Amino acid sequence: MSITKKTVGKVDNKDAILYTLSNNSGLTAEIYNYGGIIKSLKINGRDVVLGRDNFEDYLNNDGYLGAAVGRVANRINRSCFILNGREYKVTPTNDVCTLHGGARGFNAYIWDAEISDGSEPALILRHVSPDGDEGFPGKLEVKMTYTLTASNSLKIDYDAVCDSDTMFNPTNHSYFNLDGHNSGTIYTQTLRLNCDFYTPNNNDLIPTGEVLKVEGTPFDYTTAAVIGDKIHNAHPQAEVAGGGIDHNFAIRGYGFRKACELVSSDKSITMETYTDMPGLQVYTANMLDTGCYKEGAAYGKHTAICFETQFFPNSTEHSHFIAPVMKKDEPFHSSTEYKFTVK
Ligand code: BGC
C-alpha cells in the first residue's frame, strides 16, 4: 500500500493536491483535496470512473464528476425549507430549485487533508461550512474519510457536527463504467437494485412526494437485468429523466446493507454498493455533455451510471420522507462502500 501526493494548482490561495492511494490487492484511487473529487479509480489497471485530465478542467466540473456533494445533495424544491418553524431560503441553481448544495457546494472547495498510510490507506478531508453558507443554518464541520480497504472497497465515511439544527445530506457523484471509463455506453452491463420502490419526479426532476412500486415498470431491477434491455422505453418517468434513469430508489432494509450490484460486460468486475442511507439516486448520465474528458474519451448519454447514496431527494419538503435534519451538536455519521470483486 502507498500514498503519494502532487500539488496541481491553487484555489482560494490554498494548494490543490492530487493524492494517489493504492492497496495491496489491485485498487488505486486518485483523489483531489479539491471537492474530494475522485479523478480515477483503477481496479487491476482498469479505470472504472469518468474523469477529466487536468486539475483546471475540474474548476468548471459540469455534471459533478467524482465530486463530494453537499450540504444537501440533489434537489430542494423552490429553494426553501421549513425547520423549527422558520423558513430558510437557499441559493437557487435554476428557476425552480437548488441542486447539489447551491452555487458553491462542497465540490468547489479545497479541503484540509491528512493521510493515513497503513494496511488500509486513507485520505481524511476536513471542511468548515460557515453559518448561512448558501443559506443553510449553522456552522457545519465536515470530515470525509476515503479508505481503500483490504477487501477491495473504496469506503467513504462522512462525519459532521453543526452548532445549530440544520439539513445535511452528503453524497459522492462518481460516474461508474465497469468496462472502463472510455468504453462507451453501459448497455451490456448488468444491474441489480435492492429496491422495491422509487420516488417519481415532476417535470423538473423533483420528487413529487409519491413512493411507487418498481414492479411492472422499467425501473424494476430487483432481478439482475442487462441495462440495455430496459433503458430504452417510453415510460413517462424515463422521458422526464431525459431517457433512462434519474431517480431515487428506496433501498430495502435498514442500517449498513447492500443497495445494488453492477457487473461489467465481460463479467470480470462486480461492484457492490453498501450504505446506511435510506435512498439511492441512480443516474444513467442522461444529460452528460460531451466535453473535455480524460485521455480524450468520448463520454455522453448513458456512458456511465451514478449510485448517489443519500436521504431521499427533496425530503426537505416532504416530511413523510426520512428527514435529513441534523440536530445541534449531535454527531452525524454515515458510510458508503463501493466493493469490487474481480474474476
Ligand atoms: C441528478 C441529475 C443531474 C446530475 C448532475 C444527479 O444527481 O440526479 O439530474 O443532472 O446529478 O448534476
Short mmCIF file of C-alpha atoms and ligand atoms in Angstrom, two decimals:
data_model
loop_
_atom_site.label_atom_id
_atom_site.label_comp_id
_atom_site.label_asym_id
_atom_site.label_seq_id
_atom_site.Cartn_x
_atom_site.Cartn_y
_atom_site.Cartn_z
CA MET A 1 0.00 0.00 0.00
CA SER A 2 1.14 3.52 -0.64
CA ILE A 3 0.05 7.15 -0.79
CA THR A 4 1.71 9.77 -2.96
CA LYS A 5 0.81 13.43 -3.47
CA LYS A 6 1.30 16.07 -6.13
CA THR A 7 0.47 19.77 -5.97
CA VAL A 8 -1.57 20.66 -9.05
CA GLY A 9 -2.75 24.25 -8.54
CA LYS A 10 -4.24 26.76 -6.12
CA VAL A 11 -7.77 27.74 -5.18
CA ASP A 12 -8.54 30.47 -2.59
CA ASN A 13 -4.78 30.66 -2.05
CA LYS A 14 -4.72 27.05 -0.83
CA ASP A 15 -2.81 24.25 -2.55
CA ALA A 16 -4.81 21.85 -4.65
CA ILE A 17 -3.28 18.40 -4.20
CA LEU A 18 -3.87 15.15 -6.01
CA TYR A 19 -3.40 12.09 -3.78
CA THR A 20 -2.83 8.61 -5.17
CA LEU A 21 -3.80 5.78 -2.82
CA SER A 22 -3.06 2.12 -3.57
CA ASN A 23 -3.84 -1.01 -1.62
CA ASN A 24 -2.20 -4.43 -1.94
CA SER A 25 -4.98 -6.05 -3.92
CA GLY A 26 -5.09 -4.05 -7.10
CA LEU A 27 -7.11 -0.93 -6.23
CA THR A 28 -5.71 2.56 -6.91
CA ALA A 29 -7.59 5.84 -6.45
CA GLU A 30 -6.59 9.36 -7.41
CA ILE A 31 -8.42 11.88 -5.24
CA TYR A 32 -8.14 15.69 -5.07
CA ASN A 33 -8.37 17.63 -1.83
CA TYR A 34 -10.45 19.97 -4.06
CA GLY A 35 -14.08 18.87 -3.67
CA GLY A 36 -12.95 15.39 -2.61
CA ILE A 37 -13.07 14.61 -6.33
CA ILE A 38 -12.24 11.05 -7.31
CA LYS A 39 -10.31 11.51 -10.56
CA SER A 40 -9.67 7.85 -11.26
CA LEU A 41 -10.36 4.50 -9.66
CA LYS A 42 -8.40 1.62 -11.11
CA ILE A 43 -9.04 -2.00 -10.43
CA ASN A 44 -6.21 -4.16 -11.79
CA GLY A 45 -5.35 -1.27 -14.09
CA ARG A 46 -8.88 -0.69 -15.46
CA ASP A 47 -10.12 2.82 -14.69
CA VAL A 48 -13.81 2.49 -13.84
CA VAL A 49 -14.79 6.13 -13.23
CA LEU A 50 -15.27 9.01 -15.64
CA GLY A 51 -12.98 11.98 -15.12
CA ARG A 52 -11.04 14.86 -16.57
CA ASP A 53 -7.36 15.15 -17.47
CA ASN A 54 -6.20 18.30 -15.74
CA PHE A 55 -6.94 19.94 -12.44
CA GLU A 56 -8.04 23.15 -14.24
CA ASP A 57 -10.69 21.11 -16.08
CA TYR A 58 -12.32 20.44 -12.71
CA LEU A 59 -12.76 24.13 -11.91
CA ASN A 60 -15.85 24.00 -14.11
CA ASN A 61 -16.86 20.45 -13.32
CA ASP A 62 -20.19 20.23 -15.10
CA GLY A 63 -22.01 17.08 -14.05
CA TYR A 64 -20.09 16.94 -10.72
CA LEU A 65 -17.78 14.16 -11.97
CA GLY A 66 -16.42 12.24 -8.97
CA ALA A 67 -17.21 15.08 -6.57
CA ALA A 68 -18.39 15.26 -2.99
CA VAL A 69 -21.80 16.89 -2.94
CA GLY A 70 -23.28 18.95 -0.10
CA ARG A 71 -24.52 20.39 2.11
CA VAL A 72 -27.67 18.90 0.62
CA ALA A 73 -27.28 16.65 -2.39
CA ASN A 74 -29.92 16.62 -5.14
CA ARG A 75 -32.87 18.99 -5.45
CA ILE A 76 -34.59 21.25 -2.93
CA ASN A 77 -37.88 22.36 -4.43
CA ARG A 78 -38.45 26.13 -4.55
CA SER A 79 -35.04 26.55 -2.85
CA CYS A 80 -36.55 26.76 0.61
CA PHE A 81 -37.45 24.59 3.55
CA ILE A 82 -39.03 24.97 6.97
CA LEU A 83 -37.04 23.93 10.02
CA ASN A 84 -38.25 24.55 13.58
CA GLY A 85 -40.98 26.84 12.25
CA ARG A 86 -38.61 29.10 10.36
CA GLU A 87 -38.30 29.28 6.60
CA TYR A 88 -34.78 29.11 5.19
CA LYS A 89 -34.05 30.23 1.65
CA VAL A 90 -31.09 28.59 -0.04
CA THR A 91 -29.29 29.73 -3.19
CA PRO A 92 -31.25 28.64 -6.25
CA THR A 93 -29.35 26.98 -9.08
CA ASN A 94 -32.21 27.45 -11.55
CA ASP A 95 -35.75 28.89 -11.62
CA VAL A 96 -37.29 26.07 -9.64
CA CYS A 97 -34.83 24.55 -7.21
CA THR A 98 -31.42 24.23 -5.62
CA LEU A 99 -29.29 21.37 -6.92
CA HIS A 100 -26.31 19.82 -5.11
CA GLY A 101 -25.82 22.36 -2.33
CA GLY A 102 -26.24 25.67 -4.17
CA ALA A 103 -23.99 27.95 -6.19
CA ARG A 104 -20.81 26.78 -4.47
CA GLY A 105 -21.06 23.49 -2.67
CA PHE A 106 -18.59 21.03 -1.13
CA ASN A 107 -17.42 20.12 -4.63
CA ALA A 108 -15.76 23.51 -5.17
CA TYR A 109 -13.65 23.99 -2.04
CA ILE A 110 -10.17 22.91 -1.07
CA TRP A 111 -10.49 20.64 1.96
CA ASP A 112 -7.76 20.25 4.60
CA ALA A 113 -6.14 16.89 4.04
CA GLU A 114 -4.45 14.32 6.20
CA ILE A 115 -3.23 10.88 5.14
CA SER A 116 -3.15 7.60 7.00
CA ASP A 117 -0.89 5.09 5.29
CA GLY A 118 -1.40 1.68 6.84
CA SER A 119 -2.73 -1.65 5.66
CA GLU A 120 -5.80 0.35 4.56
CA PRO A 121 -4.59 3.65 3.06
CA ALA A 122 -6.91 6.57 3.77
CA LEU A 123 -7.32 10.22 2.88
CA ILE A 124 -9.07 12.33 5.52
CA LEU A 125 -10.59 15.60 4.29
CA ARG A 126 -12.00 18.35 6.54
CA HIS A 127 -14.08 21.39 5.66
CA VAL A 128 -15.93 24.02 7.66
CA SER A 129 -19.05 25.43 6.05
CA PRO A 130 -19.91 28.68 7.87
CA ASP A 131 -23.31 29.58 9.31
CA GLY A 132 -25.52 30.79 6.46
CA ASP A 133 -23.39 29.18 3.73
CA GLU A 134 -25.65 29.09 0.64
CA GLY A 135 -28.49 29.86 3.08
CA PHE A 136 -28.12 26.76 5.27
CA PRO A 137 -28.19 27.36 9.02
CA GLY A 138 -25.35 26.62 11.43
CA LYS A 139 -21.60 26.28 11.27
CA LEU A 140 -21.09 22.79 9.90
CA GLU A 141 -17.82 20.93 10.40
CA VAL A 142 -17.46 18.02 7.99
CA LYS A 143 -14.95 15.22 7.74
CA MET A 144 -14.85 12.74 4.86
CA THR A 145 -12.59 9.71 5.06
CA TYR A 146 -11.81 7.85 1.84
CA THR A 147 -10.35 4.40 2.60
CA LEU A 148 -9.13 1.64 0.29
CA THR A 149 -9.97 -1.39 2.38
CA ALA A 150 -8.12 -4.68 2.40
CA SER A 151 -11.26 -6.27 0.90
CA ASN A 152 -11.05 -4.03 -2.19
CA SER A 153 -13.61 -1.41 -1.33
CA LEU A 154 -13.47 2.31 -1.67
CA LYS A 155 -15.20 3.33 1.54
CA ILE A 156 -16.36 6.88 2.20
CA ASP A 157 -17.20 7.85 5.79
CA TYR A 158 -18.99 11.13 6.41
CA ASP A 159 -18.75 12.67 9.88
CA ALA A 160 -20.15 16.04 10.79
CA VAL A 161 -21.33 18.25 13.59
CA CYS A 162 -23.23 21.56 13.48
CA ASP A 163 -23.73 24.28 16.10
CA SER A 164 -27.46 24.56 15.31
CA ASP A 165 -30.15 22.34 13.84
CA THR A 166 -29.68 22.09 10.09
CA MET A 167 -30.24 19.97 6.97
CA PHE A 168 -27.42 17.72 5.84
CA ASN A 169 -27.37 15.19 3.02
CA PRO A 170 -23.90 14.48 1.63
CA THR A 171 -23.04 12.11 -1.21
CA ASN A 172 -20.43 11.34 -3.82
CA HIS A 173 -21.10 11.83 -7.53
CA SER A 174 -18.82 9.27 -9.21
CA TYR A 175 -19.81 8.05 -12.66
CA PHE A 176 -19.03 4.33 -12.96
CA ASN A 177 -18.39 2.34 -16.10
CA LEU A 178 -17.05 -1.10 -15.22
CA ASP A 179 -15.93 -1.79 -18.78
CA GLY A 180 -13.53 1.12 -18.42
CA HIS A 181 -14.16 4.87 -18.38
CA ASN A 182 -13.61 5.19 -22.14
CA SER A 183 -15.52 2.15 -23.31
CA GLY A 184 -18.79 3.77 -24.43
CA THR A 185 -22.25 3.05 -23.13
CA ILE A 186 -23.16 0.82 -20.19
CA TYR A 187 -25.83 -1.08 -22.15
CA THR A 188 -24.21 -4.51 -21.79
CA GLN A 189 -23.52 -4.21 -18.06
CA THR A 190 -25.81 -5.94 -15.59
CA LEU A 191 -27.55 -4.11 -12.77
CA ARG A 192 -29.40 -5.29 -9.71
CA LEU A 193 -31.05 -2.85 -7.30
CA ASN A 194 -32.19 -3.99 -3.87
CA CYS A 195 -35.02 -1.52 -4.23
CA ASP A 196 -38.74 -2.27 -4.44
CA PHE A 197 -39.93 1.35 -4.54
CA TYR A 198 -38.88 4.57 -6.26
CA THR A 199 -39.89 8.20 -5.98
CA PRO A 200 -41.28 9.62 -9.24
CA ASN A 201 -40.31 13.11 -10.34
CA ASN A 202 -42.18 16.11 -11.69
CA ASN A 203 -41.09 17.63 -15.00
CA ASP A 204 -38.23 19.41 -13.24
CA LEU A 205 -36.83 16.12 -11.87
CA ILE A 206 -38.01 16.97 -8.36
CA PRO A 207 -39.62 14.12 -6.38
CA THR A 208 -43.37 14.70 -6.14
CA GLY A 209 -43.61 13.02 -2.74
CA GLU A 210 -45.12 9.81 -4.09
CA VAL A 211 -43.45 6.47 -3.43
CA LEU A 212 -44.34 3.86 -6.06
CA LYS A 213 -43.60 0.19 -6.64
CA VAL A 214 -40.99 -0.52 -9.30
CA GLU A 215 -42.82 -3.73 -10.15
CA GLY A 216 -44.16 -3.67 -13.69
CA THR A 217 -42.03 -0.63 -14.65
CA PRO A 218 -38.69 -0.35 -16.46
CA PHE A 219 -37.24 0.70 -13.10
CA ASP A 220 -37.57 -2.83 -11.76
CA TYR A 221 -34.03 -4.17 -11.32
CA THR A 222 -34.92 -6.33 -8.32
CA THR A 223 -33.78 -9.23 -10.50
CA ALA A 224 -30.44 -8.60 -12.20
CA ALA A 225 -31.01 -7.23 -15.72
CA VAL A 226 -28.86 -6.08 -18.62
CA ILE A 227 -29.22 -2.30 -18.66
CA GLY A 228 -29.65 -2.07 -22.45
CA ASP A 229 -32.67 -4.39 -22.28
CA LYS A 230 -34.59 -1.94 -20.07
CA ILE A 231 -33.26 1.54 -20.53
CA HIS A 232 -34.88 2.24 -23.91
CA ASN A 233 -38.55 2.62 -23.08
CA ALA A 234 -41.37 5.11 -23.33
CA HIS A 235 -42.30 5.20 -19.64
CA PRO A 236 -43.30 8.80 -18.81
CA GLN A 237 -40.81 8.83 -15.91
CA ALA A 238 -37.98 7.77 -18.22
CA GLU A 239 -38.94 10.57 -20.60
CA VAL A 240 -38.92 13.13 -17.79
CA ALA A 241 -35.42 11.87 -16.96
CA GLY A 242 -34.23 12.60 -20.49
CA GLY A 243 -34.31 8.90 -21.42
CA GLY A 244 -33.06 6.47 -18.81
CA ILE A 245 -32.91 6.61 -15.04
CA ASP A 246 -32.52 9.72 -12.91
CA HIS A 247 -34.46 8.61 -9.87
CA ASN A 248 -34.24 7.97 -6.19
CA PHE A 249 -34.89 4.42 -5.07
CA ALA A 250 -35.79 3.27 -1.57
CA ILE A 251 -33.16 0.76 -0.51
CA ARG A 252 -34.61 -2.37 1.10
CA GLY A 253 -33.83 -2.70 4.81
CA TYR A 254 -32.13 -0.56 7.40
CA GLY A 255 -28.59 0.02 8.61
CA PHE A 256 -25.47 -0.71 6.59
CA ARG A 257 -26.62 -3.04 3.81
CA LYS A 258 -26.23 -3.77 0.15
CA ALA A 259 -28.03 -1.32 -2.13
CA CYS A 260 -27.05 -2.55 -5.58
CA GLU A 261 -24.68 -4.52 -7.75
CA LEU A 262 -23.21 -3.73 -11.18
CA VAL A 263 -21.35 -6.30 -13.29
CA SER A 264 -19.06 -5.48 -16.23
CA SER A 265 -19.92 -6.78 -19.70
CA ASP A 266 -17.13 -9.38 -19.62
CA LYS A 267 -18.30 -10.35 -16.09
CA SER A 268 -14.76 -9.83 -14.77
CA ILE A 269 -15.61 -6.99 -12.36
CA THR A 270 -18.51 -6.74 -9.93
CA MET A 271 -19.13 -3.62 -7.89
CA GLU A 272 -21.47 -3.74 -4.92
CA THR A 273 -22.62 -0.56 -3.21
CA TYR A 274 -23.30 -0.70 0.51
CA THR A 275 -24.69 2.17 2.57
CA ASP A 276 -26.58 3.09 5.71
CA MET A 277 -28.55 5.78 3.84
CA PRO A 278 -32.25 5.24 3.01
CA GLY A 279 -32.07 6.30 -0.64
CA LEU A 280 -30.09 5.69 -3.80
CA GLN A 281 -30.19 8.18 -6.66
CA VAL A 282 -29.47 6.16 -9.79
CA TYR A 283 -28.46 8.38 -12.68
CA THR A 284 -27.55 6.93 -16.06
CA ALA A 285 -25.75 10.10 -17.21
CA ASN A 286 -28.68 11.06 -19.42
CA MET A 287 -27.60 14.68 -19.63
CA LEU A 288 -23.84 14.29 -19.58
CA ASP A 289 -22.28 16.71 -22.04
CA THR A 290 -19.67 15.68 -24.50
CA GLY A 291 -16.69 17.74 -23.40
CA CYS A 292 -13.17 17.84 -22.14
CA TYR A 293 -12.53 14.47 -20.55
CA LYS A 294 -9.72 12.06 -19.56
CA GLU A 295 -7.47 10.64 -22.25
CA GLY A 296 -9.63 12.11 -25.00
CA ALA A 297 -12.51 9.80 -24.05
CA ALA A 298 -15.87 10.42 -25.73
CA TYR A 299 -18.37 10.47 -22.90
CA GLY A 300 -22.05 11.26 -23.32
CA LYS A 301 -25.51 9.92 -22.66
CA HIS A 302 -25.55 6.51 -20.94
CA THR A 303 -21.77 6.14 -20.81
CA ALA A 304 -21.82 5.72 -17.02
CA ILE A 305 -24.04 5.17 -14.02
CA CYS A 306 -24.01 7.01 -10.69
CA PHE A 307 -25.05 5.50 -7.38
CA GLU A 308 -25.59 8.50 -5.13
CA THR A 309 -26.41 7.24 -1.66
CA GLN A 310 -28.45 9.80 0.26
CA PHE A 311 -31.58 10.76 2.14
CA PHE A 312 -34.45 10.91 -0.33
CA PRO A 313 -34.10 14.00 -2.51
CA ASN A 314 -36.42 16.85 -1.69
CA SER A 315 -37.02 15.34 1.75
CA THR A 316 -36.59 18.93 2.91
CA GLU A 317 -40.12 19.46 1.51
CA HIS A 318 -41.75 16.08 2.07
CA SER A 319 -41.78 15.37 5.77
CA HIS A 320 -43.07 11.83 5.16
CA PHE A 321 -39.62 11.05 3.67
CA ILE A 322 -36.88 10.30 6.22
CA ALA A 323 -35.60 13.74 7.17
CA PRO A 324 -32.05 14.94 6.57
CA VAL A 325 -32.43 17.01 9.75
CA MET A 326 -29.25 17.14 11.77
CA LYS A 327 -29.61 18.21 15.39
CA LYS A 328 -27.40 20.83 17.04
CA ASP A 329 -24.18 19.36 18.45
CA GLU A 330 -25.24 15.76 17.66
CA PRO A 331 -22.53 13.98 15.68
CA PHE A 332 -23.58 12.72 12.24
CA HIS A 333 -22.04 9.60 10.76
CA SER A 334 -22.73 7.78 7.54
CA SER A 335 -20.80 5.29 5.40
CA THR A 336 -20.93 4.20 1.80
CA GLU A 337 -18.76 1.46 0.36
CA TYR A 338 -18.12 0.54 -3.28
CA LYS A 339 -16.78 -3.01 -3.13
CA PHE A 340 -15.01 -4.62 -6.07
CA THR A 341 -14.68 -8.32 -6.82
CA VAL A 342 -12.53 -9.43 -9.72
CA LYS A 343 -12.73 -12.75 -11.55
C1 BGC B 1 -29.03 14.42 -10.79
C2 BGC B 1 -29.12 14.71 -12.26
C3 BGC B 1 -28.10 15.76 -12.62
C4 BGC B 1 -26.73 15.26 -12.22
C5 BGC B 1 -25.63 16.24 -12.49
C6 BGC B 1 -27.65 13.96 -10.48
O1 BGC B 1 -27.53 13.77 -9.10
O2 BGC B 1 -29.95 13.45 -10.39
O3 BGC B 1 -30.42 15.17 -12.58
O4 BGC B 1 -28.12 16.03 -13.99
O5 BGC B 1 -26.73 14.97 -10.85
O6 BGC B 1 -25.83 17.44 -11.83
#
